[in-house]
GROMACS .gro file of C-alpha atoms in nm:
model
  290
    1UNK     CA    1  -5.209  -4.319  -4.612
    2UNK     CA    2  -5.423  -4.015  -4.651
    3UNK     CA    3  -5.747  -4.079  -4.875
    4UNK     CA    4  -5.732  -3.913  -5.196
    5UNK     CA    5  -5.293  -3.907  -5.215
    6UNK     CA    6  -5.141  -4.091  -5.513
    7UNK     CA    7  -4.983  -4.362  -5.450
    8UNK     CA    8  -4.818  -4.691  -5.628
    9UNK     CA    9  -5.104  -4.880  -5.627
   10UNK     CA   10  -5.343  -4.663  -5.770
   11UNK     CA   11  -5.075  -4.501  -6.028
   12UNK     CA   12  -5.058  -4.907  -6.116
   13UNK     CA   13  -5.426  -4.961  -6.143
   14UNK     CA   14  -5.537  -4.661  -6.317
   15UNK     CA   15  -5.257  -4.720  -6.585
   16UNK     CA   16  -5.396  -5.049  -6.625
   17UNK     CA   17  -5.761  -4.927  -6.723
   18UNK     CA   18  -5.624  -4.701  -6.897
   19UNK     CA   19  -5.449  -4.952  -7.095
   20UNK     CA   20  -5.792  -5.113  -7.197
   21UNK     CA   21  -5.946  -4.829  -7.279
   22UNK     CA   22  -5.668  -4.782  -7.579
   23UNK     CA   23  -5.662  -5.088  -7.694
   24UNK     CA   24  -6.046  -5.149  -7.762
   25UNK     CA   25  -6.105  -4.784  -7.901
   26UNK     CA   26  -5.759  -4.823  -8.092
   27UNK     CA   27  -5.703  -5.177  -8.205
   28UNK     CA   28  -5.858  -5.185  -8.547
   29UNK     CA   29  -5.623  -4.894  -8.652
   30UNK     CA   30  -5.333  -5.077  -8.529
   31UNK     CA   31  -5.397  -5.416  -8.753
   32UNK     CA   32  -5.468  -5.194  -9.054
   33UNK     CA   33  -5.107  -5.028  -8.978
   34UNK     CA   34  -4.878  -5.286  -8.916
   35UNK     CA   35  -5.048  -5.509  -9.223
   36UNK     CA   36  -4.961  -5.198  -9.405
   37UNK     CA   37  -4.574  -5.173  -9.250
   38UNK     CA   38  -4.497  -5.524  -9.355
   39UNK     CA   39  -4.673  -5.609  -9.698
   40UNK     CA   40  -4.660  -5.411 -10.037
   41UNK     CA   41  -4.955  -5.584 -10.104
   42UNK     CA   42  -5.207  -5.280 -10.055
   43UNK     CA   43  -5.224  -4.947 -10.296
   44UNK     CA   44  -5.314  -4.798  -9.937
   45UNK     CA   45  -5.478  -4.702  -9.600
   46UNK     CA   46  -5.843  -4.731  -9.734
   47UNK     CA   47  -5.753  -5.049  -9.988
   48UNK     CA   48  -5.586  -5.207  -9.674
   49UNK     CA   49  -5.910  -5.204  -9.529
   50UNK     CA   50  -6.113  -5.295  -9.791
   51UNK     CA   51  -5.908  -5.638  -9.866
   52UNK     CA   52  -5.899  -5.707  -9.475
   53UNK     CA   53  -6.309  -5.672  -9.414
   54UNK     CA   54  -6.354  -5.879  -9.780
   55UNK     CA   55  -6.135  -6.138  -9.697
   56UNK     CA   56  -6.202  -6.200  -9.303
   57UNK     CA   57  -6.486  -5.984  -9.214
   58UNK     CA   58  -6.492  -5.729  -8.963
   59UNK     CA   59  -6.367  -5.866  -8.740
   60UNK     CA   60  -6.054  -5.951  -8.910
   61UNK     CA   61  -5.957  -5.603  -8.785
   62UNK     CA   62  -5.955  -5.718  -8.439
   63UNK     CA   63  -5.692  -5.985  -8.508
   64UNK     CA   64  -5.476  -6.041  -8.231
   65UNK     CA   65  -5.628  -5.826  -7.968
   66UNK     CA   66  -5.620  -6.051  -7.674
   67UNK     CA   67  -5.218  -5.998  -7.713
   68UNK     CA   68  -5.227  -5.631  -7.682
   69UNK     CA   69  -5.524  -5.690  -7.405
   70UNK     CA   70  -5.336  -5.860  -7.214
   71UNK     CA   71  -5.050  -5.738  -7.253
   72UNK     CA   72  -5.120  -5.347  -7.251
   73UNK     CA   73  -5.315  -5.350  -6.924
   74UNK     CA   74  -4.981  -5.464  -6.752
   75UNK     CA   75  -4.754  -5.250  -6.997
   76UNK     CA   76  -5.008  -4.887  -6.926
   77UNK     CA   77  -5.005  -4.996  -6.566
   78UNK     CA   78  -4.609  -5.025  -6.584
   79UNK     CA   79  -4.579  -4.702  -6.818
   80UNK     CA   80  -4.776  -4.492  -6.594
   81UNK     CA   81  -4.629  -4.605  -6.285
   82UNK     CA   82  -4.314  -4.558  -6.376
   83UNK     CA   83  -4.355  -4.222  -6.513
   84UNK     CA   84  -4.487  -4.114  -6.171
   85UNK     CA   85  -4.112  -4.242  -6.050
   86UNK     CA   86  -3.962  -4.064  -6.268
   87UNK     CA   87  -4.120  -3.744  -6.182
   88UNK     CA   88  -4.040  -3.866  -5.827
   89UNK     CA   89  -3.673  -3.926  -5.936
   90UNK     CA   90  -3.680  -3.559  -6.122
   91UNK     CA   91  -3.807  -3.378  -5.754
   92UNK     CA   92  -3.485  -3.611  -5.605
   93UNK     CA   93  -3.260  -3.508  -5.838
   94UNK     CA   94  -3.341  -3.143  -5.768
   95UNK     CA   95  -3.383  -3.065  -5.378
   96UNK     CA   96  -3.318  -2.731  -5.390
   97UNK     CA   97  -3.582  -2.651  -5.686
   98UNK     CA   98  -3.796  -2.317  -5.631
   99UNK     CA   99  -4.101  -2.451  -5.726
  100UNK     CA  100  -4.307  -2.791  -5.744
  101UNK     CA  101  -4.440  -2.716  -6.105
  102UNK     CA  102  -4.184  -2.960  -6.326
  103UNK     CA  103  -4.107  -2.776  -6.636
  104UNK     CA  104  -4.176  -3.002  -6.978
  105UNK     CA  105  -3.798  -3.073  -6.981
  106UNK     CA  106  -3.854  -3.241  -6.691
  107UNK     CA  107  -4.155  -3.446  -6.797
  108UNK     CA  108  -4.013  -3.509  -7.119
  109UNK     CA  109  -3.698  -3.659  -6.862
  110UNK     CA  110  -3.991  -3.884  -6.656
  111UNK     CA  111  -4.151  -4.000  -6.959
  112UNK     CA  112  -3.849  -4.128  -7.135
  113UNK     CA  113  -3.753  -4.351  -6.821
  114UNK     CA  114  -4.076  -4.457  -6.810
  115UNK     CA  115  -4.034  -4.648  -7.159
  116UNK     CA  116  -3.743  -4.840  -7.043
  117UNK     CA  117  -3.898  -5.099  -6.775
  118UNK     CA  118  -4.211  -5.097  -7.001
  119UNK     CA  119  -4.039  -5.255  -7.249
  120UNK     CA  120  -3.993  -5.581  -7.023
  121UNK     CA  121  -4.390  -5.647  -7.106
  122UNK     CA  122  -4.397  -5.451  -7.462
  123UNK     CA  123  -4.151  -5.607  -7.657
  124UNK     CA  124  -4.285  -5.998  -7.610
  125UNK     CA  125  -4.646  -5.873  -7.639
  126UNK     CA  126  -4.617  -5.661  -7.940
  127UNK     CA  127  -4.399  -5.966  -8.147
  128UNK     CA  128  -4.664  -6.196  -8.045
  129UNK     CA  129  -4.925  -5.932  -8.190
  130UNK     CA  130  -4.765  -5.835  -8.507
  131UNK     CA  131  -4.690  -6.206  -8.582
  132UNK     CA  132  -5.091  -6.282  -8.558
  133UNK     CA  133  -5.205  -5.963  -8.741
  134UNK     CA  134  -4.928  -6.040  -9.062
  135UNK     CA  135  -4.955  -6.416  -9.075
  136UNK     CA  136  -5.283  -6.423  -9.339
  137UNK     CA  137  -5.067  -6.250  -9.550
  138UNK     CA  138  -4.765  -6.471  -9.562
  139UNK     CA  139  -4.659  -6.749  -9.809
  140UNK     CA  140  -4.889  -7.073  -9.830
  141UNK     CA  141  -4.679  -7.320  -9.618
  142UNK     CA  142  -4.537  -7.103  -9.338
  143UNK     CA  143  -4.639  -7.183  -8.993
  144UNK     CA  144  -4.981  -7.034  -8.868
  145UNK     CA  145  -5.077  -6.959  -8.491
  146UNK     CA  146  -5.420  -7.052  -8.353
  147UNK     CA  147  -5.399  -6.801  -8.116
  148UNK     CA  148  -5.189  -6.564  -7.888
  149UNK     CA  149  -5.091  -6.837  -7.626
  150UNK     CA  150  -4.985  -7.073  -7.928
  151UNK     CA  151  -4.762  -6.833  -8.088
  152UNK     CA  152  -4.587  -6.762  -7.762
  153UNK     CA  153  -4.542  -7.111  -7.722
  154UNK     CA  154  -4.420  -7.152  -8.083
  155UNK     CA  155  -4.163  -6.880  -8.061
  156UNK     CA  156  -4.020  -7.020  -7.735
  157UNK     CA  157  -4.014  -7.338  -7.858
  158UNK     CA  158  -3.813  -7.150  -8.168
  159UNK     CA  159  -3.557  -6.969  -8.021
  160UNK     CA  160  -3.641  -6.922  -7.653
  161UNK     CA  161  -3.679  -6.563  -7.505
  162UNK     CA  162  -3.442  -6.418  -7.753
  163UNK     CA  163  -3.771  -6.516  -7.997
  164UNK     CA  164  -4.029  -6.334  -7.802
  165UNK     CA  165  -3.787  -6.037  -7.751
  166UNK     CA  166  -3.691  -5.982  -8.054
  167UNK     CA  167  -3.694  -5.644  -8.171
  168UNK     CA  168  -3.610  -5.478  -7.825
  169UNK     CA  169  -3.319  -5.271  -7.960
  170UNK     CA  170  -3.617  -5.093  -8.188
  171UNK     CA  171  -3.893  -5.089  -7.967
  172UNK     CA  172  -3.639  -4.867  -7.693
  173UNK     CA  173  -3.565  -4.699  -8.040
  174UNK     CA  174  -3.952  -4.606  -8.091
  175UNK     CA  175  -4.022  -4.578  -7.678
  176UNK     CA  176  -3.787  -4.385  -7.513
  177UNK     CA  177  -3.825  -4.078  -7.741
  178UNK     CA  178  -4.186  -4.132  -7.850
  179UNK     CA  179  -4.298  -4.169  -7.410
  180UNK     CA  180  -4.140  -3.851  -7.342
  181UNK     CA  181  -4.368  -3.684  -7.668
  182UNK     CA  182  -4.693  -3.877  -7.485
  183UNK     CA  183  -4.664  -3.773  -7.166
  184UNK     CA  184  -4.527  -3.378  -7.279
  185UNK     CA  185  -4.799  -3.359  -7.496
  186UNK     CA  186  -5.067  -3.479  -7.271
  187UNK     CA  187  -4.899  -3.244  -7.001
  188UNK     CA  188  -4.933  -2.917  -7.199
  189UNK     CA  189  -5.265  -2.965  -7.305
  190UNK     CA  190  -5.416  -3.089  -7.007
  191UNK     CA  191  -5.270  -2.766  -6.873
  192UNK     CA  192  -5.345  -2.569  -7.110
  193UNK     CA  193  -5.735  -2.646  -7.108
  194UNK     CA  194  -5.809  -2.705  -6.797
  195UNK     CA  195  -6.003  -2.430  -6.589
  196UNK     CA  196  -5.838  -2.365  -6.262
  197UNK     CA  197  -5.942  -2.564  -5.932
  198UNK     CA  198  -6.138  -2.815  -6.171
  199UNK     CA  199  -6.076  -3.175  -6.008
  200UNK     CA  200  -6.131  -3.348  -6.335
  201UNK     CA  201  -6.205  -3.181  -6.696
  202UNK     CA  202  -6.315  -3.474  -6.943
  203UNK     CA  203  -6.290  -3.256  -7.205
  204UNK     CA  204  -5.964  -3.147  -7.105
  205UNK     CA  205  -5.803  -3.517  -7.054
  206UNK     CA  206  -5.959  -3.616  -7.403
  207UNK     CA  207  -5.847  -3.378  -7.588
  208UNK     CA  208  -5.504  -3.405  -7.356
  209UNK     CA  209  -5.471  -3.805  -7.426
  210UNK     CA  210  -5.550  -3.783  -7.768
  211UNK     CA  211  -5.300  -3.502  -7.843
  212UNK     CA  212  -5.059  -3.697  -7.676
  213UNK     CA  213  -5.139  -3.973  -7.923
  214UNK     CA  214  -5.079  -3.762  -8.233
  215UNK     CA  215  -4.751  -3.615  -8.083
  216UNK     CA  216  -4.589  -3.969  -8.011
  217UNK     CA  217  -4.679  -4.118  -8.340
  218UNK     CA  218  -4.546  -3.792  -8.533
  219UNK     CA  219  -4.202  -3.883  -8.439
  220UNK     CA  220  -4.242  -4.253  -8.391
  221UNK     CA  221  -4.357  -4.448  -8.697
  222UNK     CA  222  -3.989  -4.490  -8.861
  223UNK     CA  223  -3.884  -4.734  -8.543
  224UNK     CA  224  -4.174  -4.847  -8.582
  225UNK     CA  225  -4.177  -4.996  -8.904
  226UNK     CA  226  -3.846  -5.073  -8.817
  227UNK     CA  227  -3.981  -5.309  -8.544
  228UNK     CA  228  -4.271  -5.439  -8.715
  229UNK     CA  229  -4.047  -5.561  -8.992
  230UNK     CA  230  -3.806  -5.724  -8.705
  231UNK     CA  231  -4.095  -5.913  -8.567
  232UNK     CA  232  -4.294  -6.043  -8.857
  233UNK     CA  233  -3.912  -6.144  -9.059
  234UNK     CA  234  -3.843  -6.491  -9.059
  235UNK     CA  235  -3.522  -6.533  -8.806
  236UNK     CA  236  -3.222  -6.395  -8.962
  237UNK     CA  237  -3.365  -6.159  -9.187
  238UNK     CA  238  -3.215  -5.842  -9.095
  239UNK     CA  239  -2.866  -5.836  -8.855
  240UNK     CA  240  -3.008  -5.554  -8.633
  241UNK     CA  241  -3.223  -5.214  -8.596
  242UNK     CA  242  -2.964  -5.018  -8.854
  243UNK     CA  243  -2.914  -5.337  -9.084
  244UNK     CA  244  -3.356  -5.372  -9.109
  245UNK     CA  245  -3.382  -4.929  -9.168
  246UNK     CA  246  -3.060  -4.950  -9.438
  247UNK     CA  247  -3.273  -5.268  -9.576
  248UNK     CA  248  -3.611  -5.089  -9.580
  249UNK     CA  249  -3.465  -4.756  -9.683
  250UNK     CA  250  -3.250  -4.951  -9.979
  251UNK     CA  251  -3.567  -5.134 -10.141
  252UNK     CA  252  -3.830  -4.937 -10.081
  253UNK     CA  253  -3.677  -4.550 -10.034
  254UNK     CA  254  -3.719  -4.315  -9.779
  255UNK     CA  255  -4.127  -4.376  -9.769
  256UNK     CA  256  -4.095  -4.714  -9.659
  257UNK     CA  257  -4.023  -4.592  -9.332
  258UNK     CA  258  -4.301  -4.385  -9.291
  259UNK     CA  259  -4.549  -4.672  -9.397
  260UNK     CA  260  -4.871  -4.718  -9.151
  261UNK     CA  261  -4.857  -4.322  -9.068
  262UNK     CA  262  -5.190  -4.263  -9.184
  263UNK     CA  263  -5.415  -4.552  -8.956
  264UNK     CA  264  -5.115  -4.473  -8.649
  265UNK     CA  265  -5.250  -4.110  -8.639
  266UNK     CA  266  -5.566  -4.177  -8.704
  267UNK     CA  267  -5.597  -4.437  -8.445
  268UNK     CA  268  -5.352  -4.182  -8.212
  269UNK     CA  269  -5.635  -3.999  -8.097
  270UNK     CA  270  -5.936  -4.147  -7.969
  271UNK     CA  271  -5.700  -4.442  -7.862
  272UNK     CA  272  -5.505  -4.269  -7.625
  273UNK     CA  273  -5.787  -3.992  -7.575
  274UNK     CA  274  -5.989  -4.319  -7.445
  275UNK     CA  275  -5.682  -4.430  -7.234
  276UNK     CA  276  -5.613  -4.140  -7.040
  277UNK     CA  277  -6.029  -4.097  -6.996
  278UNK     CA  278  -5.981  -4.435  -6.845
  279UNK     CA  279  -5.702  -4.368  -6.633
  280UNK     CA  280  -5.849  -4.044  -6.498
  281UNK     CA  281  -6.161  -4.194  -6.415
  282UNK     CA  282  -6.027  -4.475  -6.271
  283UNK     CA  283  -5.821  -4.277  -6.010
  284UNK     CA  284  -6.124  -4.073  -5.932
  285UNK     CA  285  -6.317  -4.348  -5.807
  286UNK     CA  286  -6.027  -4.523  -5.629
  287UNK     CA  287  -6.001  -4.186  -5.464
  288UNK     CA  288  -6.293  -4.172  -5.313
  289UNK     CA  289  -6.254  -4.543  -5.223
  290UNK     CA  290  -5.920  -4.467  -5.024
   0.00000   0.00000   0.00000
């Protein structure tokens, strides 16, 4: 192994900083979102978080972060590593290409296979997650969690591992297009800012990862509220991904498919401008390590 090279492990690692990065710059955003997917109980973004901070303080915004903490360092780590083998699956793919430049095509190509193994780790986490962040706001008498590691437990104990993965079908729905935005957006940017034979532009990867952000959450909030509804519904709720959107669309009209689009955006940049920050600086130093 030559020092410097990419390889798996590092690809692994630095997706996994990365990962920590987003989640403490963007978890607040994310519990004001989902508590506004899944309750008609706020006028909006800026009421949301006015009844949150009254009722449980400030740091009722950080509810259920040691689910996405845990769980995202493994799920960036996966993400990013398997985007790199799907770039290395694109170059396989195409022996006889004339150059080694991949065309956004072809990243948007990488960055959609990248969602699908990620969702092994994303789906479990994020139902864990949006139970804990929506359970304050459901009817006296149904069952509250103490924590992340009692709410897996409870949903196992519930239905097994079809509990903790429910809403796959929607989160590949919300994934698959919305990686190959990320990493196309982050890809054009990054390229478009940064100076030539510059190693490492911070200004270029935060403006990059943040960008990146905004362009996956443009096209990804109505699986997302889609999902979020899933997970939080008492089993049996909705039949499947089209029965929960038909449901959704039905009661609440085109709009309530779009709810949370304001705190996803807003959290869409420095989240993800603070991930790939992370992940670039990570790899730096395990470059000059080996």
């Amino acid at each position: 192994m030559v020092k410097g090279e990419m390889d798996d492990i590092k690809s692994f690692l630095s997706g996994g900083a990365g990962g920590v990065a987003n989640v403490l710059a963007g978890h607040p955003f994310d519990t004001l979102k989902v508590r506004l997917q899944t309750s008609n109980q706020y006028k909006g973004l800026a009421d949301c978080f006015r009844q949150t901070v009254a009722k449980e303080g400030f740091f009722g915004l950080y509810k259920g972060m040691t689910s996405p903490l845990l769980g995202v360092t493994p799920m960036f780590a996966l993400s990013f590593w398997s985007y790199d083998v799907g770039q290395r699956l694109v170059y396989s793919l195409t022996p006889n290409r004339k150059t080694k430049e991949l065309s956004m095509l072809e990243f948007a190509i990488a960055g959609g296979f990248s969602a699908i193994p990620t969702t092994i780790v994303t789906t479990p986490m994020e139902r864990v997650k949006v139970v804990l962040q929506t359970q304050d706001q459901a009817p006296p008498g149904q069952k509250r969690y103490k924590g992340m590691f009692d709410a897996g437990r409870g949903m196992y104990a519930e239905g097994g591992l079809a509990s903790l993965y429910r809403g796959t079908v929607a989160t590949l729905a919300r994934d698959i297009p919305g990686s190959a935005a990320y990493f196309v957006g982050y890809e054009f940017f990054y390229r478009l800012l940064r100076k030539e034979g510059e190693s490492l532009s911070v200004g270029a990867v935060l403006f990059a990862g943040g960008m990146a952000g905004v362009c996956m959450w443009s096209i990804a909030i109505p699986p997302d509220v889609i999902k979020s509804r899933i997970q939080a519904a008492p089993a049996g709720t909705y039949k499947g991904f089209l029965d929960a959107g038909a449901k959704i669309i039905a009661q609440e009209g085109i709009g309530g498919i779009f709810k949370g689009l304001g705190p996803a955006l807003l959290r869409a940049f420095p989240a993800n401008a603070a991930g790939f920050l992370g992940r670039a600086a990570s790899l730096e130093i395990m470059h000059q390590l080996w």
